[in-house]
Coordinates of C-alpha atoms in Angstrom, one line a residue:
M334 CA -23.4 -21.7 48.9
L335 CA -22.0 -19.3 51.2
G336 CA -18.2 -19.0 51.1
S337 CA -17.8 -20.8 48.0
K338 CA -17.5 -18.4 45.0
V339 CA -17.0 -19.7 41.5
P340 CA -14.6 -17.6 39.8
R341 CA -15.8 -16.2 36.4
Q342 CA -13.4 -16.7 33.6
K343 CA -13.2 -13.7 31.4
P344 CA -13.8 -14.6 27.7
C345 CA -10.7 -14.0 25.4
H346 CA -10.9 -11.1 23.0
H347 CA -10.8 -13.6 19.9
C348 CA -14.0 -15.5 21.4
K349 CA -15.9 -12.4 21.7
R350 CA -14.9 -11.4 18.1
S351 CA -15.8 -15.0 16.9
A352 CA -19.2 -14.8 18.5
S353 CA -20.0 -11.4 17.3
A354 CA -18.9 -12.5 13.7
L355 CA -21.1 -15.6 13.9
Q356 CA -23.9 -13.3 15.1
D357 CA -23.3 -10.8 12.3
T358 CA -23.5 -13.1 9.4
S359 CA -27.1 -13.1 9.6
T360 CA -27.1 -9.3 9.0
I361 CA -25.1 -9.2 6.0
H362 CA -26.5 -7.1 3.2
Y363 CA -26.2 -9.2 0.2
E364 CA -25.5 -7.1 -3.0
K365 CA -28.3 -6.8 -5.6
F366 CA -28.1 -5.6 -9.3
W367 CA -31.1 -5.2 -11.6
L368 CA -29.3 -7.4 -14.3
Y369 CA -29.2 -10.4 -11.8
R370 CA -32.4 -10.0 -10.0
H371 CA -33.8 -13.4 -11.5
C372 CA -30.7 -15.4 -10.1
S373 CA -32.1 -18.4 -8.0
S374 CA -29.2 -18.4 -5.6
V375 CA -28.6 -15.4 -3.2
Q376 CA -24.9 -16.2 -3.3
Q377 CA -24.8 -16.2 -7.0
R378 CA -26.8 -13.1 -7.3
D379 CA -24.5 -11.4 -4.7
R380 CA -21.1 -12.5 -6.7
Q381 CA -22.6 -11.4 -10.0
A382 CA -23.8 -8.0 -8.4
Q383 CA -20.3 -7.6 -7.0
K384 CA -18.7 -8.0 -10.6
A385 CA -21.1 -5.7 -12.2
G386 CA -20.5 -3.1 -9.5
Q387 CA -16.7 -3.3 -10.1
L388 CA -17.2 -3.0 -13.7
F389 CA -19.3 -0.2 -13.7
S390 CA -17.3 1.9 -11.2
G391 CA -14.1 0.9 -13.3
L392 CA -15.8 2.3 -16.4
L393 CA -16.5 5.6 -14.3
A394 CA -12.9 5.9 -13.3
M395 CA -11.8 5.2 -17.0
N396 CA -13.9 8.0 -18.4
V397 CA -12.8 10.5 -15.9
V398 CA -9.1 9.7 -16.4
F399 CA -9.6 10.0 -20.2
L400 CA -11.4 13.1 -19.8
G401 CA -8.7 14.7 -17.6
C402 CA -5.9 13.2 -20.0
A403 CA -7.5 15.1 -22.9
F404 CA -7.5 18.3 -21.0
I405 CA -3.9 18.0 -19.8
S406 CA -2.7 16.8 -23.2
S407 CA -4.6 19.8 -24.8
M408 CA -3.1 22.2 -22.5
I409 CA 0.5 20.9 -23.4
F410 CA 0.0 20.7 -27.2
N411 CA -2.4 23.6 -27.8
H412 CA -2.1 26.1 -24.5
V413 CA -4.1 28.7 -26.3
A414 CA -7.3 26.7 -26.4
I415 CA -7.0 24.9 -23.0
T416 CA -5.1 26.8 -20.4
L417 CA -3.7 25.5 -17.1
A418 CA -6.5 27.3 -15.4
D419 CA -9.1 25.3 -17.3
V420 CA -7.3 22.1 -16.1
W421 CA -7.5 23.4 -12.6
I422 CA -11.2 24.2 -12.8
L423 CA -11.9 20.5 -14.0
L424 CA -9.8 19.1 -11.2
S425 CA -11.4 21.5 -8.6
I426 CA -14.9 20.1 -9.6
L427 CA -13.5 16.5 -9.4
K428 CA -12.1 17.2 -5.9
V429 CA -15.4 18.9 -4.5
L430 CA -17.2 15.8 -5.8
C431 CA -14.7 13.5 -4.0
L432 CA -15.1 15.7 -0.8
C433 CA -18.8 15.3 -0.7
W434 CA -18.5 11.5 -1.1
I435 CA -15.8 11.2 1.6
I436 CA -17.8 13.4 4.0
Y437 CA -20.9 11.3 3.3
Y438 CA -19.0 8.0 3.9
L439 CA -17.6 9.3 7.2
L440 CA -20.7 10.5 8.6
G441 CA -23.3 8.3 6.9
T442 CA -22.2 5.1 5.4
S443 CA -19.7 3.9 7.8
R444 CA -22.0 4.6 10.8
Q445 CA -24.9 2.4 9.5
P446 CA -25.7 -0.7 11.5
H447 CA -23.6 -3.7 10.3
A448 CA -21.7 -1.4 7.9
V449 CA -18.2 -2.5 8.9
L450 CA -18.4 -6.2 10.0
Y451 CA -14.8 -7.0 8.8
R452 CA -11.5 -5.3 8.6
D453 CA -8.8 -6.4 6.5
S454 CA -5.6 -6.8 8.6
H455 CA -3.3 -6.8 5.8
A456 CA -4.7 -3.4 4.3
G457 CA -3.1 -0.1 5.4
P458 CA -0.1 -1.2 7.3
I459 CA 1.2 1.5 9.4
W460 CA 4.2 2.6 7.1
V461 CA 1.8 3.0 4.3
R462 CA -0.6 5.3 6.4
G463 CA 2.5 7.0 7.8
S464 CA 3.5 7.6 4.2
V465 CA 0.1 9.2 3.4
L466 CA 0.4 11.5 6.4
L467 CA 4.1 12.5 5.7
F468 CA 3.6 13.2 1.9
G469 CA 0.3 14.7 2.7
S470 CA 1.9 17.1 5.1
F471 CA 4.4 18.1 2.6
S472 CA 1.9 18.6 0.1
I473 CA -0.1 20.9 2.2
L474 CA 3.0 22.8 2.9
L475 CA 3.7 22.9 -0.9
N476 CA 0.4 24.4 -1.6
V477 CA 0.8 27.1 1.3
F478 CA 4.0 28.0 -0.7
Q479 CA 2.2 28.1 -3.9
I480 CA -0.6 30.5 -2.4
G481 CA 2.0 32.8 -0.9
Y482 CA 3.9 32.9 -4.1
S483 CA 0.8 33.5 -6.2
A484 CA -0.3 36.3 -3.6
I485 CA 2.9 38.2 -4.1
L486 CA 2.6 38.1 -7.8
I487 CA -1.2 38.8 -7.8
H488 CA -0.7 41.6 -10.3
C489 CA 0.2 39.3 -13.1
K490 CA -1.5 36.0 -12.0
S491 CA -5.0 34.5 -12.1
R492 CA -7.0 34.3 -9.0
V493 CA -7.4 30.5 -9.7
E494 CA -3.9 30.1 -8.9
I495 CA -5.0 30.8 -5.2
V496 CA -8.4 29.1 -5.2
F497 CA -6.9 25.9 -6.6
P498 CA -4.3 25.1 -3.8
S499 CA -6.9 26.0 -1.3
I500 CA -9.3 23.5 -2.4
E501 CA -6.1 21.1 -2.6
I502 CA -5.4 21.7 1.0
L503 CA -9.0 20.8 2.2
F504 CA -8.8 17.6 -0.2
I505 CA -5.5 16.4 1.3
C506 CA -6.5 16.9 4.8
T507 CA -9.8 15.1 4.4
Q508 CA -8.5 12.4 2.3
A509 CA -5.8 11.7 4.7
F510 CA -8.0 11.4 7.6
F511 CA -10.3 9.1 5.6
L512 CA -7.5 6.8 4.7
W513 CA -5.9 6.9 8.3
R514 CA -9.2 5.8 9.9
H515 CA -11.0 3.6 7.3
S516 CA -8.2 1.9 5.1
K517 CA -9.0 -1.4 6.6
D518 CA -12.7 -1.3 6.0
C519 CA -14.7 -4.1 4.3
I520 CA -17.8 -2.0 3.9
Q521 CA -21.0 -4.2 3.9
V522 CA -23.7 -1.5 2.8
Q523 CA -24.2 0.8 -0.2
H524 CA -21.8 -1.3 -2.1
N525 CA -22.2 0.5 -5.6
L526 CA -22.0 3.9 -4.3
T527 CA -19.0 3.3 -2.3
R528 CA -17.3 1.5 -5.3
C529 CA -18.1 4.6 -7.4
G530 CA -16.8 7.1 -4.9
L531 CA -13.5 5.4 -4.3
M532 CA -13.0 5.0 -8.1
L533 CA -13.6 8.6 -8.6
T534 CA -11.2 9.6 -5.9
I535 CA -8.6 7.2 -7.5
A536 CA -9.1 9.0 -10.8
T537 CA -8.8 12.3 -9.2
N538 CA -5.6 11.3 -7.6
L539 CA -4.4 9.8 -10.9
L540 CA -5.0 13.1 -12.7
L541 CA -3.2 15.2 -10.0
W542 CA -0.3 12.9 -10.3
L543 CA -0.4 13.3 -14.3
L544 CA -0.5 17.1 -14.0
A545 CA 2.2 17.1 -11.4
V546 CA 4.6 15.1 -13.6
T547 CA 3.6 17.3 -16.6
N548 CA 4.4 20.5 -14.9
D549 CA 7.7 18.9 -13.6
T550 CA 8.6 18.2 -17.2
I551 CA 7.9 21.9 -18.1
H552 CA 9.9 23.1 -15.0
T553 CA 13.0 20.8 -15.9
E554 CA 12.7 21.7 -19.6
I555 CA 12.9 25.4 -18.7
E556 CA 15.9 25.0 -16.3
S557 CA 17.8 23.1 -18.8
Q558 CA 17.2 25.8 -21.6
V559 CA 18.2 28.5 -19.1
R560 CA 21.4 26.5 -18.1
E561 CA 22.2 26.3 -21.8
V562 CA 21.8 30.1 -22.4
E563 CA 24.0 30.6 -19.2
Q564 CA 26.7 28.5 -20.8
R565 CA 26.6 30.2 -24.1
F566 CA 26.5 33.9 -23.2
A567 CA 27.6 33.7 -19.5
G568 CA 24.6 35.7 -18.4
K569 CA 22.2 35.2 -15.7
A570 CA 18.7 34.2 -16.6
P571 CA 15.6 34.8 -14.6
F572 CA 13.9 31.9 -12.6
S573 CA 10.9 30.1 -14.4
H574 CA 8.2 28.6 -12.2
P575 CA 6.6 25.3 -13.3
Y576 CA 3.2 27.0 -13.5
L577 CA 4.6 30.2 -15.2
C578 CA 5.4 28.5 -18.5
N579 CA 3.0 30.6 -20.5
E580 CA 3.6 33.9 -18.5
T581 CA 5.6 36.8 -19.6
I582 CA 9.1 37.6 -18.4
S583 CA 7.7 40.4 -16.4
C584 CA 5.9 38.0 -13.9
T585 CA 8.9 37.3 -11.9
C586 CA 9.6 36.9 -8.4
P587 CA 10.9 40.2 -6.8
N588 CA 14.2 40.4 -5.1
T589 CA 12.6 39.7 -1.6
T590 CA 13.5 37.3 1.1
I591 CA 9.9 35.9 1.6
C592 CA 9.4 35.5 -2.2
K593 CA 12.6 33.5 -2.5
V594 CA 11.7 31.2 0.5
F595 CA 8.2 30.5 -1.3
Q596 CA 10.0 29.9 -4.4
K597 CA 12.9 27.5 -3.1
G598 CA 10.4 25.7 -0.9
Y599 CA 7.9 25.0 -3.5
I600 CA 10.8 23.5 -5.9
L601 CA 11.9 21.4 -2.9
L602 CA 8.6 20.0 -1.8
Y603 CA 7.3 19.6 -5.4
P604 CA 8.3 15.7 -5.7
F605 CA 6.3 14.9 -2.5
N606 CA 3.1 15.7 -4.2
T607 CA 3.5 13.1 -6.9
E608 CA 4.4 10.4 -4.3
Y609 CA 1.5 11.3 -2.2
C610 CA -1.0 10.8 -5.2
L611 CA 0.4 7.4 -6.0
V612 CA 0.4 6.3 -2.4
C613 CA -3.3 7.3 -2.0
C614 CA -4.3 5.4 -5.2
S615 CA -2.8 2.2 -3.9
V616 CA -4.7 2.5 -0.6
L617 CA -8.0 3.5 -2.2
Y618 CA -7.6 0.7 -4.7
V619 CA -7.3 -1.9 -1.8
M620 CA -10.4 -0.4 -0.2
W621 CA -12.2 -0.8 -3.5
K622 CA -11.3 -4.5 -3.7
N623 CA -12.5 -4.8 0.0
V624 CA -16.0 -3.5 -0.7
G625 CA -18.4 -6.3 0.2
R626 CA -15.7 -8.6 1.1
R627 CA -16.4 -11.2 3.8
I628 CA -13.3 -12.5 5.5
S629 CA -13.4 -16.0 7.0
H630 CA -12.8 -16.0 10.6
N631 CA -11.2 -19.5 10.5
H632 CA -8.0 -17.7 9.7
L633 CA -8.2 -15.3 12.7
P634 CA -6.6 -14.0 14.7
H635 CA -4.1 -12.2 12.6
I636 CA -0.7 -12.1 14.2
K637 CA 0.6 -8.7 14.5
H638 CA 4.4 -8.7 14.0
K639 CA 6.3 -6.0 15.6
F640 CA 9.4 -4.1 14.4
K641 CA 12.5 -5.0 16.3
L642 CA 16.0 -4.4 15.7
Q643 CA 17.2 -7.5 18.0
G644 CA 19.7 -9.7 16.3
V645 CA 20.5 -7.6 13.3
V646 CA 24.0 -5.9 13.1
F647 CA 25.6 -6.1 9.9
G648 CA 22.6 -5.0 7.8
P649 CA 22.0 -1.8 9.7
L650 CA 25.9 -1.3 9.7
L651 CA 26.3 -1.6 6.0
G652 CA 23.0 0.2 5.3
A653 CA 24.1 3.1 7.3
T654 CA 27.4 3.3 5.7
A655 CA 25.6 3.3 2.3
V656 CA 23.3 6.1 3.4
I657 CA 26.1 8.4 4.8
I658 CA 28.3 7.9 1.6
G659 CA 25.2 8.5 -0.6
I660 CA 24.3 11.7 1.3
C661 CA 27.9 13.0 0.7
V662 CA 27.8 12.1 -2.9
F663 CA 24.4 13.8 -3.3
I664 CA 25.6 16.9 -1.6
M665 CA 28.6 17.2 -3.8
Y666 CA 26.7 16.4 -6.8
Q667 CA 24.2 19.3 -6.0
I668 CA 26.8 21.7 -5.3
Q669 CA 28.7 21.2 -8.6
A670 CA 25.8 20.0 -11.0
T671 CA 23.6 23.1 -10.1
G672 CA 26.4 25.4 -11.2
S673 CA 26.8 26.9 -14.6
A674 CA 28.9 24.1 -16.1
P675 CA 28.8 20.7 -14.7
N676 CA 32.2 18.9 -14.8
L677 CA 32.9 15.3 -15.8
Q678 CA 34.2 14.4 -12.2
V679 CA 30.7 14.9 -10.4
F680 CA 29.1 12.6 -13.1
V681 CA 31.9 9.9 -12.5
M682 CA 31.5 10.3 -8.8
Y683 CA 27.7 9.8 -8.9
Y684 CA 27.8 6.8 -11.2
S685 CA 30.6 5.0 -9.4
Y686 CA 28.7 5.2 -6.3
Y687 CA 25.9 3.4 -7.9
I688 CA 28.1 1.0 -9.6
V689 CA 29.5 0.1 -6.3
L690 CA 26.2 -0.1 -4.4
L691 CA 23.8 -1.8 -7.0
P692 CA 25.9 -5.1 -7.3
V693 CA 26.0 -5.4 -3.6
M694 CA 22.2 -5.0 -3.2
S695 CA 21.7 -7.4 -6.0
V696 CA 24.0 -10.1 -4.3
G697 CA 22.0 -9.7 -1.1
A698 CA 18.6 -10.1 -2.8
V699 CA 19.8 -13.3 -4.5
I700 CA 21.1 -14.8 -1.3
G701 CA 17.8 -13.9 0.4
T702 CA 16.0 -15.6 -2.4
V703 CA 18.1 -18.7 -1.9
I704 CA 17.3 -18.8 1.8
H705 CA 13.7 -18.5 1.1
A706 CA 13.9 -21.6 -0.9
L707 CA 15.9 -23.4 1.8
E708 CA 13.4 -22.6 4.3
K709 CA 10.7 -24.7 2.5
K710 CA 8.0 -22.8 4.4
E711 CA 4.6 -23.2 2.7
L712 CA 3.3 -20.5 0.5
D713 CA 0.4 -18.1 1.8
T714 CA -2.4 -18.9 -0.8
L715 CA -5.2 -16.9 1.0
K716 CA -6.9 -14.2 -0.8
N717 CA -5.2 -11.0 -0.1
P718 CA -5.8 -7.8 -2.3
T719 CA -3.0 -5.8 -0.5
R720 CA -0.3 -8.3 -1.4
S721 CA -1.7 -8.8 -5.0
L722 CA -1.5 -4.8 -5.4
D723 CA 2.0 -4.8 -3.8
V724 CA 3.2 -7.2 -6.5
I725 CA 1.6 -5.3 -9.3
L726 CA 2.9 -2.0 -8.2
L727 CA 6.4 -3.5 -7.7
M728 CA 6.5 -5.0 -11.2
G729 CA 4.7 -1.7 -12.7
A730 CA 6.9 0.8 -11.0
A731 CA 10.1 -1.2 -11.9
L732 CA 9.3 -0.6 -15.5
G733 CA 10.2 3.0 -15.2
Q734 CA 13.8 2.6 -14.4
I735 CA 14.0 -0.6 -16.5
G736 CA 12.7 1.1 -19.6
M737 CA 15.0 4.3 -19.1
S738 CA 18.0 2.0 -18.8
Y739 CA 17.3 0.2 -21.9
F740 CA 16.9 3.6 -23.8
S741 CA 20.4 4.6 -22.4
I742 CA 22.0 1.3 -23.3
V743 CA 20.8 1.7 -27.0
A744 CA 22.1 5.2 -27.1
I745 CA 25.6 4.3 -25.6
V746 CA 26.1 1.5 -27.8
A747 CA 25.1 3.2 -30.8
T748 CA 27.5 6.2 -30.1
D749 CA 30.7 5.5 -28.3
P750 CA 30.6 2.9 -25.5
R751 CA 34.4 3.2 -25.1
D752 CA 34.3 6.7 -23.4
L753 CA 34.7 7.0 -19.7
L754 CA 31.4 8.6 -18.9
N755 CA 29.6 6.4 -21.4
S756 CA 31.0 3.2 -20.2
L757 CA 29.9 4.2 -16.6
I758 CA 26.3 5.1 -17.7
L759 CA 26.4 1.7 -19.7
S760 CA 27.4 -0.3 -16.6
Y761 CA 25.0 1.6 -14.3
S762 CA 22.1 0.9 -16.7
V763 CA 22.8 -2.8 -16.9
L764 CA 23.3 -3.1 -13.1
L765 CA 20.2 -1.2 -12.4
I766 CA 18.1 -3.6 -14.5
F767 CA 19.5 -6.7 -12.9
Q768 CA 19.1 -5.0 -9.3
N769 CA 15.4 -4.3 -10.0
I770 CA 14.8 -7.7 -11.2
T771 CA 16.4 -9.5 -8.3
Q772 CA 15.0 -7.3 -5.6
N773 CA 11.4 -7.8 -7.0
V774 CA 12.0 -11.6 -6.9
F775 CA 13.2 -11.5 -3.3
I776 CA 10.4 -9.1 -2.2
I777 CA 7.5 -11.0 -4.0
D778 CA 8.8 -14.4 -2.8
G779 CA 8.9 -13.0 0.8
L780 CA 5.6 -11.6 0.6
H781 CA 4.0 -15.0 -0.4
R782 CA 5.7 -16.9 2.4
Q783 CA 3.9 -18.0 5.4
P784 CA 5.0 -15.7 8.3
F785 CA 7.3 -17.2 10.8
I786 CA 5.5 -17.9 14.2
S787 CA 7.4 -19.2 17.2
P788 CA 6.0 -22.4 18.6
G789 CA 5.2 -20.6 21.9
K790 CA 3.1 -17.9 20.0
E791 CA 1.5 -20.7 17.8
E792 CA 0.5 -22.5 21.1
E793 CA -1.1 -19.3 22.1
V794 CA -3.0 -18.8 19.0
K795 CA -4.4 -22.4 19.0
E796 CA -5.3 -21.8 22.7
E797 CA -7.3 -18.7 21.5
Q798 CA -9.0 -20.5 18.6
N799 CA -10.0 -23.4 20.8
H800 CA -10.7 -21.6 24.0
E801 CA -14.3 -22.8 24.1
G802 CA -13.2 -26.4 23.5
Y803 CA -10.7 -26.2 26.4
N804 CA -13.6 -24.9 28.6
Q805 CA -15.6 -27.9 27.9
R806 CA -12.9 -30.4 28.9
R807 CA -10.8 -29.7 32.2
L808 CA -7.2 -30.1 31.9
S809 CA -5.4 -31.5 34.9
M810 CA -2.1 -30.0 36.0
L811 CA -0.1 -33.1 34.6
E812 CA -1.7 -32.5 31.2
L813 CA -1.1 -28.9 31.3
G814 CA 2.6 -29.3 32.3
Q815 CA 3.0 -31.8 29.4
E816 CA 1.6 -29.2 26.9
I817 CA 4.2 -26.6 28.2
R818 CA 7.0 -29.1 28.0
K819 CA 6.2 -30.0 24.6
A820 CA 5.9 -26.3 23.3
S821 CA 9.2 -25.6 24.9
L822 CA 11.1 -28.4 23.5
S823 CA 9.6 -27.5 19.9
Y824 CA 10.5 -23.9 20.5
L825 CA 14.1 -24.8 21.3
H826 CA 14.4 -27.3 18.3
N827 CA 13.0 -24.9 15.7
Y828 CA 15.0 -22.0 16.9
S829 CA 18.4 -23.9 16.8
H830 CA 17.5 -24.7 13.1
L831 CA 16.0 -21.8 11.8
S832 CA 17.8 -18.9 13.7
W833 CA 20.6 -18.4 11.1
K834 CA 18.2 -18.2 8.2
R835 CA 16.0 -15.7 9.9
K836 CA 18.8 -13.6 11.2
A837 CA 20.3 -13.6 7.5
L838 CA 16.9 -12.7 6.0
R839 CA 16.5 -9.8 8.5
E840 CA 20.1 -8.5 8.0
I841 CA 19.5 -8.6 4.1
S842 CA 16.0 -7.0 4.4
F843 CA 17.3 -4.1 6.6
F844 CA 20.2 -3.4 4.4
L845 CA 18.0 -3.2 1.4
V846 CA 15.6 -1.1 3.2
L847 CA 18.4 1.6 3.9
C848 CA 19.8 1.2 0.5
N849 CA 16.3 1.9 -1.1
I850 CA 15.9 4.9 1.2
I851 CA 18.8 6.7 0.0
L852 CA 18.2 5.7 -3.6
W853 CA 14.9 7.3 -3.0
V854 CA 16.1 10.5 -1.4
M855 CA 18.8 11.4 -4.3
P856 CA 16.4 11.4 -7.3
T857 CA 13.4 12.9 -5.1
F858 CA 15.5 16.0 -4.0
G859 CA 17.0 16.9 -7.4
A860 CA 19.8 14.5 -8.4
H861 CA 18.9 13.8 -11.9
P862 CA 22.1 13.2 -14.0
V863 CA 19.9 12.0 -16.8
F864 CA 19.0 15.7 -17.5
E865 CA 22.4 16.9 -17.2
N866 CA 24.9 14.4 -18.9
G867 CA 23.5 15.4 -22.4
L868 CA 24.2 11.8 -24.0
E869 CA 20.6 10.6 -24.4
K870 CA 19.2 14.1 -25.0
S871 CA 21.4 14.5 -28.1
F872 CA 20.8 10.9 -29.3
Y873 CA 16.9 10.9 -28.9
G874 CA 16.2 14.5 -29.3
Y875 CA 15.2 17.0 -26.7
S876 CA 11.4 16.5 -26.5
T877 CA 11.6 12.7 -27.0
W878 CA 14.0 12.2 -24.2
F879 CA 12.2 14.5 -21.8
A880 CA 8.9 12.5 -22.5
I881 CA 10.9 9.2 -21.7
V882 CA 12.5 10.4 -18.5
N883 CA 9.5 12.1 -17.1
F884 CA 7.5 8.9 -17.5
G885 CA 10.1 6.8 -16.0
L886 CA 11.6 9.0 -13.3
P887 CA 8.4 9.4 -11.1
L888 CA 7.8 5.7 -11.4
G889 CA 11.6 5.0 -10.3
V890 CA 11.0 7.2 -7.3
F891 CA 7.9 5.4 -6.5
Y892 CA 9.4 2.0 -6.9
R893 CA 12.1 2.8 -4.3
M894 CA 9.5 3.9 -1.7
H895 CA 7.2 1.0 -2.4
S896 CA 10.2 -1.4 -2.1
V897 CA 10.9 0.1 1.4
G898 CA 7.3 -1.0 2.5
G899 CA 7.7 -4.5 0.9
L900 CA 11.1 -5.1 2.5
L901 CA 9.9 -4.0 5.8
E902 CA 7.1 -6.6 5.6
V903 CA 9.6 -9.2 4.7
Y904 CA 11.7 -8.1 7.7
V905 CA 9.1 -8.3 10.3
T906 CA 7.7 -11.7 9.1
A907 CA 11.1 -13.3 8.7

C-alpha cells in the first residue's frame, strides 16, 4: 500500500555464513583412495582415505628428512666426500619443488570452486603470523649479508654461496606470503596433493633448521678455540665464519667497513633463521591437519578476543623491571664475556639474575594454576589441532633446557658443588627445571579452559545464533526489557565474583610474557654462559658437550618464544 513501507531487516553476518555453510555441504568433495574404493559408506571411505593420505604424506616427509640428515651428517663427519655445497644443492632442489607447489596452491588449488568452505579460527593467530613476518624479514636480511660477504670474497668462494641465499630469499618471501594468507584454510579439494606439498615444505624447513644449528655449532666451536688460543699466546686470531670452516686462512674478510658490516650483521641475525624455520613448521603442520577438515557450524561464531591492557598494573610493572634489569645484565655480560679473558664476576652476575627471576616466575605460574582450579570453568573438549600442537611444542621444546640442566647438575655434583660458581650453576639448573614445568602446567591448563565471555556478549552470541528463531516470533517491548534486565543483573553478579580471578590471571600472564621475552632475547643475541664457564666442557669433553648444547639451546630459545604466544592466548581469554 502507498505510504506504508515495511522496513527490511538486514540479515546478520552469522546467518549468511550459516546459510552458505548449509548450502556448501552438498558440494563437499569427499576424499577417495584406491585402497578403500569398495567401502559401502561414503563417510567411512572418506575417513579411511584421509588417514591414508596423512600416512603417505608423512612417509614422504620422513624420507626427505632422513635423506637430508644423511647429507648433513656426512658433511660434518666426512667433509671431503660431501661438502657444504652439496648440501646446499640438495636443499635448493627441495626449495624449488616447494616453491612450485606453493605457487600452484596460490593460483590453482585455493581458487577452485568450493576449495575453502571452512577456515580454522584458532589456526594462525596474529602473533604467530607476525612472528613469521618478523623472523622472515630478518632471515632475508641475513641472506643479503651473506650474498654481500660472499661477493667480496668471490676469489676464494664458490658461486653456489651466492646462488643458495638468492633462492632462500625467494623461498622465504613466497612462504611468508602463503602462510599469512592461507594459514587458516581447511582445503576441501586436491587433498593428497596438498598434504604432500605441505609435508615436503615442513621437511625442507626442518632440514634448513638442522643445517643452521649445525653451522652454528661449527661457528661457536671455532670462536671458542680462537679464544683459547688468545688466552694462551695473547695474540689476535682472525675471524672464522660459520660457512668457512673448510676454507683456508687466506679467505678472510679484508679490512674494509662494508665487509665488517656484512660480517657482524650475519652473526647478529643468524639465530633468527632457526626461529623462522621452526615457526613455519608449526604453522604448516596445523594446515596439514586441517586438510579435508569440516568444522561444525554449531559452535560458531568464534569470539574474537582483543588484546587490552585495561585492569593490569602489577604485571606490566614487574615485567618491565625484569626486562630492564635483564637488558643491563645482558649488556654487561656481552662487554666482559666477549673479551679475551671472561672473569668470575660476570658469571656470578648472570646466574644471580636468573636465580632471582626464575623463582618469581615459578610462584606466579603456580598461583595461576591454583586460580584456574578455583574458577571451575569447564574444559574446552572440541577438536583443535592448533591447541594440540601448542601442547606438543611446549612439552617438546622444554626438553632442551631441562635436558641441559640435568647434564649440568650431574657434572657439578660429580666435581665440586661447594664452589661459588658451581653452586650458582647448580641452583640455576634446578630452578630452571622447576620453572619450565610450572609454566607448562599453567599454559596448558589455561589453553584447555573455556574462554571467559561476559554475559552481555554471551547474550549477543545467542541472539546471532537464534536470529531466525527470533524473527519467527515477535518480541514485545516488555519481553525485550526483561531480557535486557536479566542480562544486566547476570553480568553484574558474575563480574563481582570473577573480577579478582580474571585480574590475577591477567597480571600473572602479562608478567610471564615479559619475562619470557627477556629470557628469549638474552640467549638469542649471544649470551651463552654454557659455552664460556668451562665446567661442563671439561667434564663431558669438548665434542660431547657441544653436541648437547647445540641440540638443547635452539629448543630453549624456541620454547621461550612459543611460551609468549601461549601466555598471550591465556591473557586474552582470561
